[in-house]
mmCIF file of C-alpha atoms and ligand atoms in Angstrom:
data_model
loop_
_atom_site.group_PDB
_atom_site.id
_atom_site.type_symbol
_atom_site.label_atom_id
_atom_site.label_comp_id
_atom_site.label_asym_id
_atom_site.label_seq_id
_atom_site.Cartn_x
_atom_site.Cartn_y
_atom_site.Cartn_z
ATOM 1 C CA MET A 1413 -9.666 -9.868 -22.024
ATOM 2 C CA LYS A 1414 -9.657 -6.646 -19.236
ATOM 3 C CA LYS A 1415 -6.609 -7.012 -16.790
ATOM 4 C CA ILE A 1416 -6.593 -7.766 -13.255
ATOM 5 C CA ALA A 1417 -5.552 -5.839 -10.495
ATOM 6 C CA MET A 1418 -5.230 -6.953 -6.488
ATOM 7 C CA ILE A 1419 -5.067 -3.835 -4.166
ATOM 8 C CA THR A 1420 -4.302 -4.653 -0.713
ATOM 9 C CA GLY A 1421 -5.516 -2.414 2.043
ATOM 10 C CA ALA A 1422 -8.771 -0.908 -0.256
ATOM 11 C CA THR A 1423 -10.626 0.264 2.167
ATOM 12 C CA SER A 1424 -9.105 3.432 2.483
ATOM 13 C CA GLY A 1425 -6.454 6.007 2.156
ATOM 14 C CA ILE A 1426 -4.085 5.651 -1.083
ATOM 15 C CA GLY A 1427 -5.789 1.941 -1.859
ATOM 16 C CA LYS A 1428 -8.943 3.202 -2.275
ATOM 17 C CA ALA A 1429 -8.131 6.118 -4.087
ATOM 18 C CA THR A 1430 -6.057 3.694 -6.237
ATOM 19 C CA ALA A 1431 -8.903 1.135 -6.851
ATOM 20 C CA LYS A 1432 -11.079 4.609 -8.274
ATOM 21 C CA LYS A 1433 -8.399 5.051 -10.819
ATOM 22 C CA LEU A 1434 -7.477 1.559 -11.992
ATOM 23 C CA ALA A 1435 -11.208 0.992 -12.276
ATOM 24 C CA GLN A 1436 -11.438 3.941 -14.495
ATOM 25 C CA GLN A 1437 -8.335 2.861 -16.649
ATOM 26 C CA GLY A 1438 -10.703 -0.440 -17.116
ATOM 27 C CA TYR A 1439 -9.160 -2.826 -14.106
ATOM 28 C CA ASN A 1440 -11.063 -5.636 -12.551
ATOM 29 C CA LEU A 1441 -10.628 -5.421 -9.330
ATOM 30 C CA ILE A 1442 -9.745 -7.538 -6.659
ATOM 31 C CA LEU A 1443 -9.960 -5.013 -3.298
ATOM 32 C CA THR A 1444 -8.469 -6.808 0.397
ATOM 33 C CA GLY A 1445 -8.779 -5.152 3.844
ATOM 34 C CA ARG A 1446 -10.496 -6.539 7.204
ATOM 35 C CA ARG A 1447 -13.538 -4.182 7.100
ATOM 36 C CA ALA A 1448 -15.617 -5.757 4.877
ATOM 37 C CA SER A 1449 -18.483 -3.502 5.131
ATOM 38 C CA ARG A 1450 -16.055 -1.048 3.203
ATOM 39 C CA LEU A 1451 -14.935 -2.819 0.974
ATOM 40 C CA GLU A 1452 -18.848 -3.740 -0.240
ATOM 41 C CA GLU A 1453 -19.392 -0.104 -0.138
ATOM 42 C CA LEU A 1454 -16.748 0.603 -2.653
ATOM 43 C CA LYS A 1455 -18.001 -2.208 -4.951
ATOM 44 C CA THR A 1456 -21.034 -0.467 -4.481
ATOM 45 C CA GLU A 1457 -19.811 2.718 -6.012
ATOM 46 C CA LEU A 1458 -17.533 1.617 -8.980
ATOM 47 C CA GLN A 1459 -20.844 -0.545 -9.837
ATOM 48 C CA ASN A 1460 -21.740 1.750 -12.666
ATOM 49 C CA LEU A 1461 -18.004 1.627 -14.569
ATOM 50 C CA PRO A 1462 -17.714 -0.842 -16.848
ATOM 51 C CA ILE A 1463 -15.348 -3.678 -14.958
ATOM 52 C CA GLN A 1464 -15.928 -6.455 -12.320
ATOM 53 C CA THR A 1465 -15.246 -6.279 -8.632
ATOM 54 C CA VAL A 1466 -13.964 -9.135 -6.156
ATOM 55 C CA THR A 1467 -13.580 -7.953 -2.490
ATOM 56 C CA LEU A 1468 -11.145 -10.722 0.210
ATOM 57 C CA CYS A 1469 -11.796 -9.331 3.481
ATOM 58 C CA PHE A 1470 -8.907 -11.079 5.400
ATOM 59 C CA ASP A 1471 -6.207 -9.978 8.044
ATOM 60 C CA ILE A 1472 -3.023 -9.164 6.063
ATOM 61 C CA GLN A 1473 -0.830 -10.724 9.211
ATOM 62 C CA VAL A 1474 -2.765 -14.043 9.302
ATOM 63 C CA THR A 1475 -1.409 -16.498 6.450
ATOM 64 C CA SER A 1476 -4.469 -19.301 7.049
ATOM 65 C CA GLU A 1477 -6.837 -16.074 5.969
ATOM 66 C CA ILE A 1478 -4.884 -15.191 3.132
ATOM 67 C CA GLU A 1479 -4.992 -18.676 1.751
ATOM 68 C CA ALA A 1480 -8.228 -19.330 2.374
ATOM 69 C CA ALA A 1481 -9.496 -15.982 0.949
ATOM 70 C CA LEU A 1482 -7.338 -17.031 -2.272
ATOM 71 C CA LYS A 1483 -8.695 -20.367 -2.526
ATOM 72 C CA LYS A 1484 -12.454 -18.811 -3.054
ATOM 73 C CA LEU A 1485 -11.077 -16.464 -6.052
ATOM 74 C CA PRO A 1486 -12.609 -18.532 -9.272
ATOM 75 C CA ALA A 1487 -9.705 -19.956 -11.538
ATOM 76 C CA GLU A 1488 -10.030 -16.678 -13.693
ATOM 77 C CA TRP A 1489 -9.219 -14.674 -11.101
ATOM 78 C CA LEU A 1490 -6.024 -16.150 -10.235
ATOM 79 C CA ASN A 1491 -4.430 -14.001 -13.446
ATOM 80 C CA ILE A 1492 -3.307 -10.882 -11.417
ATOM 81 C CA ASP A 1493 -1.724 -8.514 -13.691
ATOM 82 C CA VAL A 1494 -1.346 -5.974 -11.147
ATOM 83 C CA LEU A 1495 -0.395 -6.455 -7.320
ATOM 84 C CA VAL A 1496 -0.284 -2.930 -5.521
ATOM 85 C CA ASN A 1497 0.977 -4.059 -2.164
ATOM 86 C CA ASN A 1498 -0.234 -1.034 0.102
ATOM 87 C CA ALA A 1499 -1.858 -2.744 2.837
ATOM 88 C CA GLY A 1500 0.351 -1.235 6.182
ATOM 89 C CA LEU A 1501 -0.122 1.280 9.135
ATOM 90 C CA ALA A 1502 2.424 2.961 12.007
ATOM 91 C CA ALA A 1503 1.258 1.764 15.430
ATOM 92 C CA GLY A 1504 2.804 3.958 17.961
ATOM 93 C CA ALA A 1505 5.443 7.340 17.383
ATOM 94 C CA ASP A 1506 7.477 6.662 21.086
ATOM 95 C CA PRO A 1507 11.240 6.450 21.298
ATOM 96 C CA ILE A 1508 12.597 2.791 21.264
ATOM 97 C CA TYR A 1509 12.742 2.218 25.465
ATOM 98 C CA ASN A 1510 9.022 3.201 25.168
ATOM 99 C CA GLY A 1511 7.592 1.398 22.155
ATOM 100 C CA LEU A 1512 5.191 -1.250 22.435
ATOM 101 C CA TRP A 1513 5.702 -4.910 21.779
ATOM 102 C CA SER A 1514 2.173 -5.324 20.453
ATOM 103 C CA ASP A 1515 2.524 -1.901 17.828
ATOM 104 C CA TRP A 1516 6.703 -3.755 16.712
ATOM 105 C CA GLU A 1517 4.557 -6.730 16.128
ATOM 106 C CA GLN A 1518 1.865 -5.302 14.216
ATOM 107 C CA MET A 1519 3.918 -2.644 12.105
ATOM 108 C CA ILE A 1520 6.036 -6.365 11.439
ATOM 109 C CA ASP A 1521 3.453 -8.299 10.759
ATOM 110 C CA THR A 1522 1.860 -6.393 8.639
ATOM 111 C CA ASN A 1523 4.389 -4.228 6.361
ATOM 112 C CA VAL A 1524 6.716 -6.906 6.020
ATOM 113 C CA LYS A 1525 5.379 -10.160 6.447
ATOM 114 C CA GLY A 1526 1.631 -9.513 5.428
ATOM 115 C CA LEU A 1527 3.392 -8.107 1.935
ATOM 116 C CA LEU A 1528 5.180 -11.030 1.638
ATOM 117 C CA TYR A 1529 3.224 -14.026 2.473
ATOM 118 C CA LEU A 1530 0.767 -12.123 0.046
ATOM 119 C CA SER A 1531 3.604 -11.778 -2.719
ATOM 120 C CA LYS A 1532 4.861 -15.385 -2.268
ATOM 121 C CA LEU A 1533 1.134 -16.538 -3.301
ATOM 122 C CA ILE A 1534 0.576 -14.381 -6.489
ATOM 123 C CA ILE A 1535 4.260 -14.548 -8.280
ATOM 124 C CA PRO A 1536 3.929 -18.112 -9.251
ATOM 125 C CA GLY A 1537 1.187 -16.850 -11.249
ATOM 126 C CA MET A 1538 2.761 -14.259 -12.270
ATOM 127 C CA MET A 1539 5.836 -16.140 -13.404
ATOM 128 C CA GLU A 1540 4.083 -18.987 -15.457
ATOM 129 C CA ARG A 1541 2.479 -16.352 -17.438
ATOM 130 C CA GLN A 1542 6.041 -14.634 -17.649
ATOM 131 C CA GLN A 1543 3.962 -10.968 -17.292
ATOM 132 C CA GLY A 1544 3.035 -9.131 -14.078
ATOM 133 C CA HIS A 1545 3.332 -5.887 -12.132
ATOM 134 C CA ILE A 1546 3.778 -5.671 -8.948
ATOM 135 C CA ILE A 1547 3.972 -2.388 -6.608
ATOM 136 C CA ASN A 1548 5.179 -1.781 -3.470
ATOM 137 C CA VAL A 1549 3.655 1.124 -1.002
ATOM 138 C CA SER A 1550 7.160 2.536 0.666
ATOM 139 C CA SER A 1551 7.207 5.517 2.372
ATOM 140 C CA ILE A 1552 10.336 8.345 2.797
ATOM 141 C CA ALA A 1553 10.254 6.277 6.300
ATOM 142 C CA GLY A 1554 12.336 3.859 3.865
ATOM 143 C CA LYS A 1555 14.641 5.890 3.252
ATOM 144 C CA GLU A 1556 15.469 7.860 6.252
ATOM 145 C CA THR A 1557 14.877 7.614 9.872
ATOM 146 C CA TYR A 1558 12.956 10.154 12.256
ATOM 147 C CA ALA A 1559 12.884 10.630 16.008
ATOM 148 C CA ASN A 1560 10.356 8.142 17.519
ATOM 149 C CA GLY A 1561 9.807 6.709 14.130
ATOM 150 C CA ASN A 1562 12.626 3.798 14.547
ATOM 151 C CA VAL A 1563 10.378 0.258 14.070
ATOM 152 C CA TYR A 1564 8.435 2.206 11.238
ATOM 153 C CA CYS A 1565 11.164 3.396 9.396
ATOM 154 C CA ALA A 1566 12.505 0.000 9.506
ATOM 155 C CA THR A 1567 9.346 -1.787 8.133
ATOM 156 C CA LYS A 1568 9.945 0.555 5.339
ATOM 157 C CA HIS A 1569 13.774 -0.017 4.485
ATOM 158 C CA ALA A 1570 12.322 -3.521 4.726
ATOM 159 C CA VAL A 1571 9.970 -2.593 1.693
ATOM 160 C CA GLU A 1572 12.700 -0.984 0.081
ATOM 161 C CA ALA A 1573 14.834 -3.827 0.266
ATOM 162 C CA ILE A 1574 12.414 -6.572 -0.569
ATOM 163 C CA THR A 1575 11.348 -4.170 -3.477
ATOM 164 C CA LYS A 1576 15.119 -4.387 -4.872
ATOM 165 C CA GLY A 1577 15.409 -8.181 -4.518
ATOM 166 C CA MET A 1578 12.178 -8.555 -5.857
ATOM 167 C CA ARG A 1579 13.403 -6.905 -8.837
ATOM 168 C CA ILE A 1580 16.454 -9.047 -9.322
ATOM 169 C CA ASP A 1581 14.672 -12.536 -8.517
ATOM 170 C CA LEU A 1582 11.752 -11.914 -11.091
ATOM 171 C CA LEU A 1583 13.989 -10.105 -13.802
ATOM 172 C CA PRO A 1584 13.698 -13.543 -15.575
ATOM 173 C CA TYR A 1585 9.722 -14.092 -15.873
ATOM 174 C CA ASN A 1586 9.100 -10.527 -17.258
ATOM 175 C CA ILE A 1587 7.745 -9.141 -14.306
ATOM 176 C CA LYS A 1588 8.320 -5.966 -13.136
ATOM 177 C CA VAL A 1589 8.515 -4.342 -9.699
ATOM 178 C CA SER A 1590 8.120 -0.634 -8.620
ATOM 179 C CA SER A 1591 7.449 1.578 -5.418
ATOM 180 C CA VAL A 1592 5.893 3.968 -4.872
ATOM 181 C CA SER A 1593 7.376 6.302 -1.372
ATOM 182 C CA PRO A 1594 5.280 9.255 -0.093
ATOM 183 C CA GLY A 1595 5.819 11.854 2.222
ATOM 184 C CA MET A 1596 3.025 13.127 4.235
ATOM 185 C CA VAL A 1597 -0.672 12.319 2.536
ATOM 186 C CA GLU A 1598 -3.481 12.718 4.928
ATOM 187 C CA THR A 1599 -5.416 9.275 5.363
ATOM 188 C CA GLU A 1600 -6.518 7.501 8.365
ATOM 189 C CA PHE A 1601 -2.768 6.751 8.784
ATOM 190 C CA SER A 1602 -2.545 9.391 11.319
ATOM 191 C CA ILE A 1603 -5.554 8.749 13.172
ATOM 192 C CA VAL A 1604 -4.008 4.807 13.160
ATOM 193 C CA ARG A 1605 -1.085 5.873 14.421
ATOM 194 C CA TYR A 1606 -2.029 7.652 17.669
ATOM 195 C CA HIS A 1607 -4.603 4.934 18.239
ATOM 196 C CA GLY A 1608 -7.542 7.019 17.458
ATOM 197 C CA ASP A 1609 -6.516 9.898 19.148
ATOM 198 C CA LYS A 1610 -7.849 12.823 16.157
ATOM 199 C CA ASP A 1611 -6.210 15.848 18.043
ATOM 200 C CA LYS A 1612 -2.859 14.276 17.817
ATOM 201 C CA ALA A 1613 -3.702 13.193 14.225
ATOM 202 C CA ASP A 1614 -4.500 16.318 13.184
ATOM 203 C CA ASN A 1615 -1.613 18.419 14.215
ATOM 204 C CA VAL A 1616 0.481 16.721 11.942
ATOM 205 C CA TYR A 1617 -0.891 18.226 8.941
ATOM 206 C CA LYS A 1618 -1.464 21.573 10.998
ATOM 207 C CA GLY A 1619 -0.671 24.264 8.833
ATOM 208 C CA ILE A 1620 0.931 22.397 5.904
ATOM 209 C CA THR A 1621 -1.527 21.462 2.759
ATOM 210 C CA PRO A 1622 -0.156 17.383 2.575
ATOM 211 C CA LEU A 1623 -0.312 15.067 0.058
ATOM 212 C CA TYR A 1624 -4.131 13.573 -1.084
ATOM 213 C CA ALA A 1625 -4.561 9.791 -1.188
ATOM 214 C CA GLU A 1626 -5.294 10.262 -5.446
ATOM 215 C CA ASP A 1627 -1.306 11.880 -5.713
ATOM 216 C CA ILE A 1628 -0.286 8.582 -4.953
ATOM 217 C CA ALA A 1629 -3.000 6.846 -7.088
ATOM 218 C CA ASP A 1630 -2.045 9.369 -10.082
ATOM 219 C CA ALA A 1631 1.515 7.928 -9.611
ATOM 220 C CA ILE A 1632 0.644 4.145 -9.546
ATOM 221 C CA GLU A 1633 -1.670 4.446 -12.225
ATOM 222 C CA PHE A 1634 1.368 6.404 -14.365
ATOM 223 C CA MET A 1635 3.226 3.397 -13.773
ATOM 224 C CA VAL A 1636 1.071 0.583 -14.816
ATOM 225 C CA THR A 1637 0.469 2.318 -18.151
ATOM 226 C CA ARG A 1638 4.141 2.672 -19.114
ATOM 227 C CA PRO A 1639 4.910 0.591 -22.139
ATOM 228 C CA ALA A 1640 5.992 -3.000 -21.650
ATOM 229 C CA HIS A 1641 9.600 -1.660 -21.909
ATOM 230 C CA VAL A 1642 9.656 0.934 -19.191
ATOM 231 C CA ASN A 1643 9.585 0.366 -15.792
ATOM 232 C CA ILE A 1644 8.882 3.142 -13.016
ATOM 233 C CA ASN A 1645 11.447 1.499 -10.247
ATOM 234 C CA ASP A 1646 10.278 3.957 -7.691
ATOM 235 C CA MET A 1647 8.815 7.325 -7.210
ATOM 236 C CA LEU A 1648 9.464 9.495 -3.746
ATOM 237 C CA ILE A 1649 6.781 11.851 -3.826
ATOM 238 C CA MET A 1650 6.654 14.994 -0.805
ATOM 239 C CA PRO A 1651 3.985 17.479 -0.835
ATOM 240 C CA SER A 1652 5.715 21.024 -1.603
ATOM 241 C CA ALA A 1653 6.219 21.903 1.877
ATOM 242 C CA GLN A 1654 7.863 19.111 3.212
ATOM 243 C CA ALA A 1655 11.621 18.578 2.142
ATOM 244 C CA SER A 1656 12.567 15.571 4.001
ATOM 245 C CA ALA A 1657 11.350 13.131 6.597
ATOM 246 C CA VAL A 1658 11.712 16.207 9.394
ATOM 247 C CA TYR A 1659 12.077 19.425 7.555
ATOM 248 C CA ASN A 1660 8.541 20.715 6.776
ATOM 249 C CA HIS A 1661 7.505 24.378 5.948
ATOM 250 C CA ARG A 1662 3.970 25.190 8.196
ATOM 251 C CA GLU A 1663 1.911 28.438 8.258
ATOM 252 C CA GLU A 1664 1.330 29.645 11.235
HETATM 253 P P1 NDP B 883 -4.838 4.301 5.715
HETATM 254 O O1 NDP B 883 -4.771 3.854 7.190
HETATM 255 O O2 NDP B 883 -6.070 5.097 5.491
HETATM 256 O O3 NDP B 883 -4.938 2.859 5.046
HETATM 257 C C1 NDP B 883 -4.277 1.629 5.379
HETATM 258 C C2 NDP B 883 -5.119 0.794 4.855
HETATM 259 O O4 NDP B 883 -4.355 -0.576 5.319
HETATM 260 C C3 NDP B 883 -6.473 0.187 4.949
HETATM 261 O O5 NDP B 883 -7.395 0.061 4.492
HETATM 262 C C4 NDP B 883 -6.274 -0.831 6.155
HETATM 263 O O6 NDP B 883 -7.352 -1.802 6.116
HETATM 264 C C5 NDP B 883 -5.391 -1.884 4.932
HETATM 265 N N1 NDP B 883 -4.529 -2.837 6.807
HETATM 266 C C6 NDP B 883 -4.235 -2.151 7.591
HETATM 267 N N2 NDP B 883 -3.644 -3.651 8.369
HETATM 268 C C7 NDP B 883 -4.275 -4.495 7.889
HETATM 269 C C8 NDP B 883 -4.168 -5.743 8.088
HETATM 270 N N3 NDP B 883 -4.356 -6.316 8.847
HETATM 271 N N4 NDP B 883 -4.464 -6.747 7.018
HETATM 272 C C9 NDP B 883 -5.015 -5.795 5.738
HETATM 273 N N5 NDP B 883 -5.419 -4.761 5.361
HETATM 274 C C10 NDP B 883 -4.729 -3.736 6.498
HETATM 275 O O7 NDP B 883 -3.554 4.740 5.626
HETATM 276 P P2 NDP B 883 -2.557 5.373 4.412
HETATM 277 O O8 NDP B 883 -3.534 4.819 2.846
HETATM 278 O O9 NDP B 883 -1.883 6.036 4.133
HETATM 279 O O10 NDP B 883 -1.876 3.750 3.943
HETATM 280 C C11 NDP B 883 -1.683 3.019 2.858
HETATM 281 C C12 NDP B 883 0.353 2.661 2.740
HETATM 282 O O11 NDP B 883 1.092 4.077 2.152
HETATM 283 C C13 NDP B 883 0.280 2.424 4.106
HETATM 284 O O12 NDP B 883 1.405 0.979 3.822
HETATM 285 C C14 NDP B 883 1.103 3.211 4.531
HETATM 286 O O13 NDP B 883 2.409 2.927 5.355
HETATM 287 C C15 NDP B 883 1.816 3.994 3.779
HETATM 288 N N6 NDP B 883 2.224 5.375 3.708
HETATM 289 C C16 NDP B 883 1.125 6.164 4.019
HETATM 290 C C17 NDP B 883 1.763 7.532 4.002
HETATM 291 C C18 NDP B 883 0.840 8.658 4.449
HETATM 292 O O14 NDP B 883 1.204 9.218 5.146
HETATM 293 N N7 NDP B 883 -0.273 8.643 4.610
HETATM 294 C C19 NDP B 883 2.962 8.178 3.554
HETATM 295 C C20 NDP B 883 4.064 6.779 3.242
HETATM 296 C C21 NDP B 883 3.650 5.299 2.902
HETATM 297 P P3 NDP B 883 -8.286 -2.597 7.246
HETATM 298 O O15 NDP B 883 -8.525 -1.659 8.006
HETATM 299 O O16 NDP B 883 -10.062 -2.599 6.804
HETATM 300 O O17 NDP B 883 -7.791 -4.334 7.065
HETATM 301 C C1 8X3 B 884 4.217 7.546 6.297
HETATM 302 C C2 8X3 B 884 5.258 9.325 6.579
HETATM 303 O O1 8X3 B 884 6.284 11.153 7.697
HETATM 304 O O2 8X3 B 884 5.254 9.366 8.761
HETATM 305 O O3 8X3 B 884 4.909 6.783 5.849
HETATM 306 O O4 8X3 B 884 7.088 8.330 7.953
HETATM 307 S S1 8X3 B 884 6.077 9.171 7.445
#
């Protein structure tokens, strides 16, 4: 019987790259995101591999959407072995006195509340089966705070605390809890952060070789392929040209 991995935010970036890696590892996949056409494209891309893929289209900010999507899953698909809580975003990069309520709400509702809602629905099945692995995608922003990062950093600091809390509470149930904490990864992240301003987004990676989504997918693949007695608590992964959230070395 193949293992099942659910990956949130699989329509782009780290989630999409992780889906491809775990497909190569032989996992059956539940792929989620809001953009249905992207989910279907990825499903088609994976169709030649000897795995099965189910797509669930929902906004992780909306509990009723999550519940309705999970209700559509056939019972055997509810035996989720690996949950990768990846869906997330930064919205805006403004000093605290200029931030938009709507950006703050979107980040908190997605990165914190969405991760919690979905996890709460998946964890009981893992507890019943006494088996599971949850991987939360955090960030260097979960460990450091930088200018204009205020609320995004707060959400990722929350992810760090939730990860540690989950690990403690799920200890008796043989459920591993890990996090992966990347520095700069070139995905759609900065385009989303700057509300579609491609020039601003390109500037983020100017003069630097950033991480690519596949680098983080590699780390997640490593985590899920450790023996049963080994848990990788956290991996902090940076581009070689980035020493911290604020120190970068850029070529002219
Ligand atoms: P992308 O923008 O490329 O991907 C984000 C994914 O999250 C998309 O698949 C998107 O799907 C999904 N998503 C966003 N909002 C929602 C929502 N409301 N409901 C459901 N799905 C949602 O960025 P990344 O791949 O870079 O980001 C993935 C994770 O990695 C995020 O948690 C981010 O904070 C974290 N991270 C990113 C870093 C970077 O530099 N890129 C560094 C450190 C951490 P859709 O729009 O289709 O709903
Ligand atoms: C995304 C990376 O540097 O914007 O989490 O915090 S950063």
